[in-house]
């Protein structure tokens, strides 16, 4: 019973973390898109899991630092991703 409670708590924490990372990626992508428009569409956003600082990435297979994760442009909400 304790094992299940710890697992569900961990799952909930993972979901909160994932949501936070998605929001940070969305903010970075939106800022880039508002500044640069449709000049060059990024493949996604690299985010530091601890600081939530990040940057847009143009390569489809980026090299990431150990604390970074990659959020592909397809995972960002459609109202943020420009239509092609």
mmCIF file of C-alpha atoms in Angstrom, residues 30-65:
data_model
loop_
_atom_site.group_PDB
_atom_site.id
_atom_site.type_symbol
_atom_site.label_atom_id
_atom_site.label_comp_id
_atom_site.label_asym_id
_atom_site.label_seq_id
_atom_site.Cartn_x
_atom_site.Cartn_y
_atom_site.Cartn_z
ATOM 1 C CA UNK A 30 6.254 32.349 -28.258
ATOM 2 C CA UNK A 31 8.912 34.983 -27.513
ATOM 3 C CA UNK A 32 11.046 33.707 -30.405
ATOM 4 C CA UNK A 33 8.079 33.621 -32.794
ATOM 5 C CA UNK A 34 6.952 37.148 -31.861
ATOM 6 C CA UNK A 35 10.470 38.479 -32.386
ATOM 7 C CA UNK A 36 11.471 36.605 -35.545
ATOM 8 C CA UNK A 37 8.172 35.586 -37.145
ATOM 9 C CA UNK A 38 8.301 32.759 -39.672
ATOM 10 C CA UNK A 39 11.891 33.369 -40.860
ATOM 11 C CA UNK A 40 13.081 29.961 -39.715
ATOM 12 C CA UNK A 41 10.908 27.541 -37.776
ATOM 13 C CA UNK A 42 12.694 25.886 -34.849
ATOM 14 C CA UNK A 43 12.527 22.132 -34.319
ATOM 15 C CA UNK A 44 11.739 22.747 -30.652
ATOM 16 C CA UNK A 45 13.022 24.106 -27.366
ATOM 17 C CA UNK A 46 15.779 22.833 -25.049
ATOM 18 C CA UNK A 47 14.888 23.420 -21.372
ATOM 19 C CA UNK A 48 16.995 23.068 -18.233
ATOM 20 C CA UNK A 49 14.830 20.962 -15.883
ATOM 21 C CA UNK A 50 16.040 22.770 -12.755
ATOM 22 C CA UNK A 51 16.145 26.432 -13.789
ATOM 23 C CA UNK A 52 13.560 26.291 -16.620
ATOM 24 C CA UNK A 53 15.884 28.427 -18.738
ATOM 25 C CA UNK A 54 16.005 27.402 -22.351
ATOM 26 C CA UNK A 55 16.558 28.252 -25.982
ATOM 27 C CA UNK A 56 15.123 27.366 -29.360
ATOM 28 C CA UNK A 57 16.790 24.563 -31.290
ATOM 29 C CA UNK A 58 16.855 24.228 -35.073
ATOM 30 C CA UNK A 59 18.328 20.714 -35.328
ATOM 31 C CA UNK A 60 15.966 17.742 -35.187
ATOM 32 C CA UNK A 61 18.455 15.714 -33.108
ATOM 33 C CA UNK A 62 19.995 18.243 -30.706
ATOM 34 C CA UNK A 63 22.906 17.608 -28.380
ATOM 35 C CA UNK A 64 21.679 18.392 -24.860
ATOM 36 C CA UNK A 65 23.381 19.055 -21.559
#
